[in-house]
Tab-separated table of C-alpha atoms in Angstrom:
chain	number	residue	atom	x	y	z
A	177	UNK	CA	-4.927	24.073	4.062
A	178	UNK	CA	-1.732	23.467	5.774
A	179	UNK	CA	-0.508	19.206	5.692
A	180	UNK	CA	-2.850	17.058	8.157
A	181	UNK	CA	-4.523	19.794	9.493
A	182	UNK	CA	-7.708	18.124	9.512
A	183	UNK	CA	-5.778	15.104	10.937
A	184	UNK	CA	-7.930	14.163	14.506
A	185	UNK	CA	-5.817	10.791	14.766
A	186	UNK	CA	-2.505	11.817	17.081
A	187	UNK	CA	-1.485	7.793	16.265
A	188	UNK	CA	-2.453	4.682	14.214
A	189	UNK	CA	-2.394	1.258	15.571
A	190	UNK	CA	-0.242	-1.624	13.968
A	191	UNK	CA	-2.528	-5.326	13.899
A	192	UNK	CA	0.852	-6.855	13.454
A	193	UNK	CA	1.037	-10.664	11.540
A	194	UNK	CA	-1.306	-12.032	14.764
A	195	UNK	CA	-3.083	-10.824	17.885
A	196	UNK	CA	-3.068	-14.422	19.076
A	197	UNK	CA	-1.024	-13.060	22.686
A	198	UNK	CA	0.358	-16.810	22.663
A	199	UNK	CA	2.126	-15.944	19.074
A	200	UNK	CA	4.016	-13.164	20.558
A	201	UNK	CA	7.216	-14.341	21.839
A	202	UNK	CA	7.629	-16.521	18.993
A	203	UNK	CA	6.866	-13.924	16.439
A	204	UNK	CA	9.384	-11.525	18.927
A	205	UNK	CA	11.966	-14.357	18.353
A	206	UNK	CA	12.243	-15.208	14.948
A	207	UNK	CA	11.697	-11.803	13.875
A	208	UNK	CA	14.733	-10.913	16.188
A	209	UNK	CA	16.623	-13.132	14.775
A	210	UNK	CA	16.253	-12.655	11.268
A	211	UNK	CA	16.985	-9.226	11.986
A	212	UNK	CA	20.497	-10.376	13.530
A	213	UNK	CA	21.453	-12.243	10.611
A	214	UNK	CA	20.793	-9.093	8.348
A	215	UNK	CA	22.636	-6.269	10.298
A	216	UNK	CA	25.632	-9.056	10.701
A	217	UNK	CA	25.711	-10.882	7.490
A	218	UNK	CA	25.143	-7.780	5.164
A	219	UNK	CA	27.787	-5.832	6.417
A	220	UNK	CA	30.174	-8.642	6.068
A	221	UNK	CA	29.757	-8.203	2.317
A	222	UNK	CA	30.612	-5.246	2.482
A	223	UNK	CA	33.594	-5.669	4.061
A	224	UNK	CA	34.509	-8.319	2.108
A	225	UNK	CA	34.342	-6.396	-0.859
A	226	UNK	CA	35.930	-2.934	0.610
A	227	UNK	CA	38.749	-4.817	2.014
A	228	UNK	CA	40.146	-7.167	-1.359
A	229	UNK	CA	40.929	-5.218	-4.465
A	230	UNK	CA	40.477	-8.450	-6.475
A	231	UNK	CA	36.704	-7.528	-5.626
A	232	UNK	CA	36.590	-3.418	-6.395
A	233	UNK	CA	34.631	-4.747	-9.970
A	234	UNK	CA	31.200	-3.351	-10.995
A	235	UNK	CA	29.474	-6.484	-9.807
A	236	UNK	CA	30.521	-6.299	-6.326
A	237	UNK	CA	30.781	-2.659	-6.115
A	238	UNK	CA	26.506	-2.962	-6.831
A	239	UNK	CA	26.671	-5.658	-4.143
A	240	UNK	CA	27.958	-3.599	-1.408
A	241	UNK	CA	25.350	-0.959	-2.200
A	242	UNK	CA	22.534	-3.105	-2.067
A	243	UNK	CA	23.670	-4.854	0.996
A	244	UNK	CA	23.982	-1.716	2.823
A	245	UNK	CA	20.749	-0.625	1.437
A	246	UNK	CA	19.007	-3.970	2.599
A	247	UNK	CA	20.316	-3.327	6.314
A	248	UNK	CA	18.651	0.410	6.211
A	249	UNK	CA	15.154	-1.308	4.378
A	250	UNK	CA	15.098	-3.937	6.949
A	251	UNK	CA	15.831	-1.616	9.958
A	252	UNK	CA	13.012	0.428	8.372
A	253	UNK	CA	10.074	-1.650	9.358
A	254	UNK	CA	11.397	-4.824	12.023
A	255	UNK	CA	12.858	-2.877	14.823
A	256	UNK	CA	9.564	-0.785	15.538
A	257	UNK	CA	7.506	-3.714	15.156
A	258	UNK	CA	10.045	-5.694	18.003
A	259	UNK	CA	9.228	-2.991	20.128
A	260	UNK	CA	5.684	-3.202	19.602
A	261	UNK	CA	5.512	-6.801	20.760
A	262	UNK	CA	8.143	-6.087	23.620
A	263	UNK	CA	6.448	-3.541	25.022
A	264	UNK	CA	2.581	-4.884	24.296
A	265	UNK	CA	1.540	-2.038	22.125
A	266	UNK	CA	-0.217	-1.283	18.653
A	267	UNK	CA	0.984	2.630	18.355
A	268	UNK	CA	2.578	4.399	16.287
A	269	UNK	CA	2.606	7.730	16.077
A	270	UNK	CA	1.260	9.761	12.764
A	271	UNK	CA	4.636	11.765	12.229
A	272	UNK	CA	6.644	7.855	13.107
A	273	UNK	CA	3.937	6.204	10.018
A	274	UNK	CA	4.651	9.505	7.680
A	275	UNK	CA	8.426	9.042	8.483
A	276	UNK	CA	8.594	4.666	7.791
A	277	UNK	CA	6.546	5.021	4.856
A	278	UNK	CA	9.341	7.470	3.300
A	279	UNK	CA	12.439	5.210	4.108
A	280	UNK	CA	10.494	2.073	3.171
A	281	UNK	CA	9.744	3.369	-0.283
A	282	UNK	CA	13.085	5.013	-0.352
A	283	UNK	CA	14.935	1.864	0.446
A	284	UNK	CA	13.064	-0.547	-1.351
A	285	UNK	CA	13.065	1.851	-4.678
A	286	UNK	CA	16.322	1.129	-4.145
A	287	UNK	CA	16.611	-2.447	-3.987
A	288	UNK	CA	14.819	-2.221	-7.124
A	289	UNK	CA	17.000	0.110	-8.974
A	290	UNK	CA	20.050	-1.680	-7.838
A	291	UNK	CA	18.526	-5.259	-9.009
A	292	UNK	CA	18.333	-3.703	-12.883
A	293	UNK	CA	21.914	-2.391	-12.410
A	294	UNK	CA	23.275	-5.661	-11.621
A	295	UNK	CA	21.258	-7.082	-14.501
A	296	UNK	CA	22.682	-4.625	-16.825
A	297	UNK	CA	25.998	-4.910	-15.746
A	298	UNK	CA	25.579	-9.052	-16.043
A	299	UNK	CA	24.387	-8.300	-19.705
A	300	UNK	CA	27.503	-5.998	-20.566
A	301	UNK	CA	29.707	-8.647	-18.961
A	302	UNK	CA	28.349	-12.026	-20.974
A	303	UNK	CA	27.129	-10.195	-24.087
A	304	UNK	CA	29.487	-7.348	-24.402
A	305	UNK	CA	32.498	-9.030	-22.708
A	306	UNK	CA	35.481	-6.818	-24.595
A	307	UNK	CA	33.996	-3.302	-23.676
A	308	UNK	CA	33.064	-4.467	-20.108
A	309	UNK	CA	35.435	-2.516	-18.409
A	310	UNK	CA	34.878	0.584	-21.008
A	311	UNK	CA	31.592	0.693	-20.399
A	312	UNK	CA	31.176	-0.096	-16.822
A	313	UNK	CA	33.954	2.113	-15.689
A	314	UNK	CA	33.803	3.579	-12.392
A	315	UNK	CA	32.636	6.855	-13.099
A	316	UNK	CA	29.550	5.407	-14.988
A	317	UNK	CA	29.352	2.880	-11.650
A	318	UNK	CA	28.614	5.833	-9.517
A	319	UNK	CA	26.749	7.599	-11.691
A	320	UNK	CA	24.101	4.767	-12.077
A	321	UNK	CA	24.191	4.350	-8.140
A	322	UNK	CA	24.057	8.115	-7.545
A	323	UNK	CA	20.722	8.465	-10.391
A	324	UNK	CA	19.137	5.567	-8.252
A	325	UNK	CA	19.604	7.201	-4.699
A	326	UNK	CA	18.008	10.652	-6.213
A	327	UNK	CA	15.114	9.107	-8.049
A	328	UNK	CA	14.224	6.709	-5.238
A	329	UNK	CA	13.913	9.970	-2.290
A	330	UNK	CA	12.277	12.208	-5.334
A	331	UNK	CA	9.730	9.281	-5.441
A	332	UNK	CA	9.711	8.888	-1.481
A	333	UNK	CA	9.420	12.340	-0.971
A	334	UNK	CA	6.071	12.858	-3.099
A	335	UNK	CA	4.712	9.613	-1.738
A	336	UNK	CA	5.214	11.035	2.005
A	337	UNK	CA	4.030	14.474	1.092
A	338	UNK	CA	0.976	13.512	-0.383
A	339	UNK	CA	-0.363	11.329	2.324
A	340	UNK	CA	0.944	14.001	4.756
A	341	UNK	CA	-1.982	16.101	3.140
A	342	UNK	CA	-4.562	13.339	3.319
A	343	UNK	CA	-6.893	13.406	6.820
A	344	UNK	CA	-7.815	10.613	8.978
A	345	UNK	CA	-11.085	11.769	10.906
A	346	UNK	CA	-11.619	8.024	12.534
A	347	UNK	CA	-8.964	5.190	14.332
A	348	UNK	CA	-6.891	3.903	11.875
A	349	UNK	CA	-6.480	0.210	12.407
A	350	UNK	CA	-3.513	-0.854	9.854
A	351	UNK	CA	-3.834	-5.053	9.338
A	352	UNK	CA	-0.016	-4.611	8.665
A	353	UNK	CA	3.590	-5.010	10.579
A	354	UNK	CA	4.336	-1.560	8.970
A	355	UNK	CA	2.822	1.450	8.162
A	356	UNK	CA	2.091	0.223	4.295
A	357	UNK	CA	1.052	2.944	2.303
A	358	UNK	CA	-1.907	1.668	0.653
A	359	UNK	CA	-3.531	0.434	3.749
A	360	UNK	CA	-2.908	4.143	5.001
A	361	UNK	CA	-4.281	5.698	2.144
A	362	UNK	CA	-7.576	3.545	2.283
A	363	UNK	CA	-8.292	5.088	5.890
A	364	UNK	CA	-8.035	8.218	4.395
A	365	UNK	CA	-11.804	10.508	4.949
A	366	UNK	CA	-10.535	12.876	2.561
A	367	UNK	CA	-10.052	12.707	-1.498
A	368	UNK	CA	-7.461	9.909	-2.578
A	369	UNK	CA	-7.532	10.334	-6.351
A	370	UNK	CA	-3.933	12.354	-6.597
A	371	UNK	CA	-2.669	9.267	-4.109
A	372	UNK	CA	-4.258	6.659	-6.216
A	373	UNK	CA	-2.965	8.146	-9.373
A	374	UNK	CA	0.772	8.608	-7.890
A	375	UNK	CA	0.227	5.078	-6.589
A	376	UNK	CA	-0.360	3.548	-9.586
A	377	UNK	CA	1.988	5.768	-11.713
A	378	UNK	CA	5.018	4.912	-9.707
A	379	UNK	CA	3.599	1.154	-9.560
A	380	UNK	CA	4.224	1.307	-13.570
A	381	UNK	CA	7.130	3.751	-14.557
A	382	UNK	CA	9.647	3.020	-10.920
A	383	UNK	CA	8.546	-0.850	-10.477
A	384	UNK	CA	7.897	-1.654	-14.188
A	385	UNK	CA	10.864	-0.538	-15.603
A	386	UNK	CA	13.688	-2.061	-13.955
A	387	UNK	CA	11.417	-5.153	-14.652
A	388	UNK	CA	11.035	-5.119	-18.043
A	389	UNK	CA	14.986	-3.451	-17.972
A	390	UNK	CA	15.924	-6.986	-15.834
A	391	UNK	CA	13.882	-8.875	-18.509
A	392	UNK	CA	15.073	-7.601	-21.442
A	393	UNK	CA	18.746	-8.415	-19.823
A	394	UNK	CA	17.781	-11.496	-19.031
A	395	UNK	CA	16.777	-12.546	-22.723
A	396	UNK	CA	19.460	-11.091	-24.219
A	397	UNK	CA	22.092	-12.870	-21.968
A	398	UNK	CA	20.401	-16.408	-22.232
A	399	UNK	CA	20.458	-15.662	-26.329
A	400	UNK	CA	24.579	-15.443	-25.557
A	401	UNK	CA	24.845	-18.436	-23.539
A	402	UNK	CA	22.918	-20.801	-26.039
A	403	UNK	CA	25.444	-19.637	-28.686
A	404	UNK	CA	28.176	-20.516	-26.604
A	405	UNK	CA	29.357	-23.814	-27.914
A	406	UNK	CA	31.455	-25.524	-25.148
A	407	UNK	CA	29.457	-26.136	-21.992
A	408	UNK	CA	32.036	-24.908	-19.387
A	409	UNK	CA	31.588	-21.843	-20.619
A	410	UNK	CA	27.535	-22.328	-20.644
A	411	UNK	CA	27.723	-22.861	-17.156
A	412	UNK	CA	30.847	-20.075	-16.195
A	413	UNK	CA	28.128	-17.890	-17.767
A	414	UNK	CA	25.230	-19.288	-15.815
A	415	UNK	CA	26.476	-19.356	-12.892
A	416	UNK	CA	27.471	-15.498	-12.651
A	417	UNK	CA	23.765	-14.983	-13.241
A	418	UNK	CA	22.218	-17.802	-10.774
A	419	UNK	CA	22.677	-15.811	-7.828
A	420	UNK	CA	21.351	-12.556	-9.372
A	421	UNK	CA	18.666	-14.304	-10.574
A	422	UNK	CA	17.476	-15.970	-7.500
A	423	UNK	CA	17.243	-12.336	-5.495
A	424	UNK	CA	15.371	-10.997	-8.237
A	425	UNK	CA	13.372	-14.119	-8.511
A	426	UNK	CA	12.377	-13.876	-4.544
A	427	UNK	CA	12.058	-9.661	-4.478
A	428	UNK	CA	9.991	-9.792	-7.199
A	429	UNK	CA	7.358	-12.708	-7.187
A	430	UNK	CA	6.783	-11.643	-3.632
A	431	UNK	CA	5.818	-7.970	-4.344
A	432	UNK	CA	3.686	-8.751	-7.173
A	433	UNK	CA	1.851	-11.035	-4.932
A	434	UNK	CA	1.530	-8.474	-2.225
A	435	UNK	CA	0.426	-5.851	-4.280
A	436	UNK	CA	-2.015	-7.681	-7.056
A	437	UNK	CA	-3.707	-9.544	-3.814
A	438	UNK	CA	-3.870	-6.048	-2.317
A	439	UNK	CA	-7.616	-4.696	-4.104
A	440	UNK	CA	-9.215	-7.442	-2.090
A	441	UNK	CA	-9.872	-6.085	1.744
A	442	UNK	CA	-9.929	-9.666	2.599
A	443	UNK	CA	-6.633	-10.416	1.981
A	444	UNK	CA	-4.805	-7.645	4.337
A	445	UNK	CA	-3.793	-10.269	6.635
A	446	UNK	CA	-2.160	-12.755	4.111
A	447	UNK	CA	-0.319	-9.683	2.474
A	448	UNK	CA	0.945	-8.616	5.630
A	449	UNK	CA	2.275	-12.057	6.317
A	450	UNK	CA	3.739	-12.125	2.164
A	451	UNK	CA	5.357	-8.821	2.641
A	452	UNK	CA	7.537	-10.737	5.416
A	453	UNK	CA	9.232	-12.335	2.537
A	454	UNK	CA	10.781	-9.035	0.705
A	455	UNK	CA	11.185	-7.175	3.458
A	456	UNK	CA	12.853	-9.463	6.154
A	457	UNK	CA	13.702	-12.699	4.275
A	458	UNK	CA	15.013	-11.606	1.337
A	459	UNK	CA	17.286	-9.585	2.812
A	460	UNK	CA	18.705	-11.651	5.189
A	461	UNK	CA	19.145	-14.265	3.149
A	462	UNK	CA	21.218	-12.099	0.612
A	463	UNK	CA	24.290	-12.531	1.947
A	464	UNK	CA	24.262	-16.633	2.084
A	465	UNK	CA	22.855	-16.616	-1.871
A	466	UNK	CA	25.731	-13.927	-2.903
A	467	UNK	CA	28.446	-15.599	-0.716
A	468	UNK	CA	27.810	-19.680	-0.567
A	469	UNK	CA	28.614	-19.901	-4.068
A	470	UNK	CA	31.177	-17.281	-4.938
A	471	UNK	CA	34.927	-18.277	-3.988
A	472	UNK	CA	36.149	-14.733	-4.267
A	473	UNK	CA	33.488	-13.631	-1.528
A	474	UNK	CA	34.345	-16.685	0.376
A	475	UNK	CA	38.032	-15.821	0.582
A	476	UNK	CA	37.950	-12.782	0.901
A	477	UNK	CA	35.827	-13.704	4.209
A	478	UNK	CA	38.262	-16.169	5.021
A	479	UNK	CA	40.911	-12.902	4.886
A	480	UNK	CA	38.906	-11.378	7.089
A	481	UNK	CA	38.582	-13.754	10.277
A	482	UNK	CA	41.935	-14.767	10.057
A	483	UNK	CA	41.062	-18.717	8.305
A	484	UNK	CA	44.045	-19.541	5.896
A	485	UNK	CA	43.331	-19.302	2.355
A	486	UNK	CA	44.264	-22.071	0.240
């Protein structure tokens, strides 16, 4: 049986967060905007961090990859969805669903893989400080960035494939802004076992484990910092952590809600409107948690619009 041949359903319809037609242009608007701030602000780290050598460290070298990767995980799901609303249409087409729900779990494998990076390198850097720069040298950077990009599309790529083999013999009504892959799966008329199981595997071993990885860091670096006896250093430790800790804080809680809500059908509607959170706030507001704080990202900002640096 060749991939979707039993498919009858040329397209599936996206409910969106509301049908209310009054809830439209608002929705259109602030989902526009957020969208702005993402493809505008994230780059700007990037820059920032490209364009100062004081910045070419481990830290921000794993901050420029997972700003660019928020831009492609937001641009993912928010720019067919503004369409939708511009142009008064549900639709989207079965190949356009197969294709988002590969970049989305591409992209947001990534944003997990590059969270437990960042808390790694944080725990080399407080706990470890001498071999630091051994052990995060750049080679080892790239590698861990590199093993992240090729587990994340193996993992996509097996997703995609098999719900491209599932069939859909009635109208597929998604109560989502994006073509989630559970809610996909459910409208599935043929066997969903091998999906369930992948589901639930990749749930465990590709979501679990930079967890329990960003845990364990976690632990181990608050251990150092209580045996750190003068409290400037307490907090010089802290506060390298603080925004870290707040995007993993906000990624996480909100995908755990999503997803442990997710066996009840009646709460489709209040996961679509959770899932807003880690895939359109969270990114945007990565930038302003990374940057308000952080006087190297701040000058080197400065640098870059021309403001005098003091």
């Amino acid at each position: 049986m060749k991939p979707g041949s039993d498919t009858q359903i040329p397209e599936f319809l996206l409910l969106g967060l509301s049908e209310e037609p009054e809830l439209q242009p608002l929705i259109f608007g602030l989902f526009l905007s957020m969208y702005l701030i993402t493809v505008f602000g994230n780059p700007l780290i990037t820059l920032a961090v490209s364009s100062d050598s004081h910045l070419h460290t481990p830290m921000y070298f794993f901050l420029a990859n997972l700003s660019s990767v928020d831009i492609c995980f937001t641009s993912t799901t928010n720019p067919k969805m503004l369409q939708n609303i511009q142009t008064q249409s549900k639709v989207i087409t079965y190949d356009d669903c197969i294709t988002e729900i590969y970049f989305f779990l591409l992209f947001a494998g990534m944003d997990d893989f590059l969270l437990a990076v960042m808390a790694y390198d944080h725990f080399v850097a407080i706990c470890h400080p001498l071999h630091h720069t051994v052990i995060m040298n750049p080679c080892f950077c790239g590698l861990l960035v590199l093993v992240s990009w090729m587990m994340s599309a193996l993992h996509s790529l097996l997703e995609s494939l098999m719900v491209l083999w599932l069939s859909f013999c009635r109208q597929v009504e998604i109560s989502h802004f994006f073509c989630e892959i559970n809610q996909v799966v459910r409208f599935a008329c043929s066997d969903t076992f091998l999906n369930d199981i992948g589901m639930y595997s990749a749930t465990v071993l590709l979501g679990g484990s930079p967890l329990a990885g960003i845990i364990y860091s976690y632990s181990k670096i608050l251990s150092s910092i209580v045996g750190i006896s003068s409290a400037q250093g307490k907090y010089k430790a802290f506060s390298t952590c603080a925004s870290h800790l707040s995007v993993v804080s906000l990624f996480y809680c909100t995908i755990l809600g999503v997803y442990l809500s997710s066996a009840a059908p009646q709460s489709s509607h209040s996961g679509a409107v959770a899932s807003v959170m880690y895939t359109v706030v969270t990114p945007m507001l990565n930038p302003f948690i990374y940057s308000l704080r952080n006087r190297d990202i701040k000058r080197a900002l400065k640098r870059i619009v021309g403001i005098p640096v003091t």
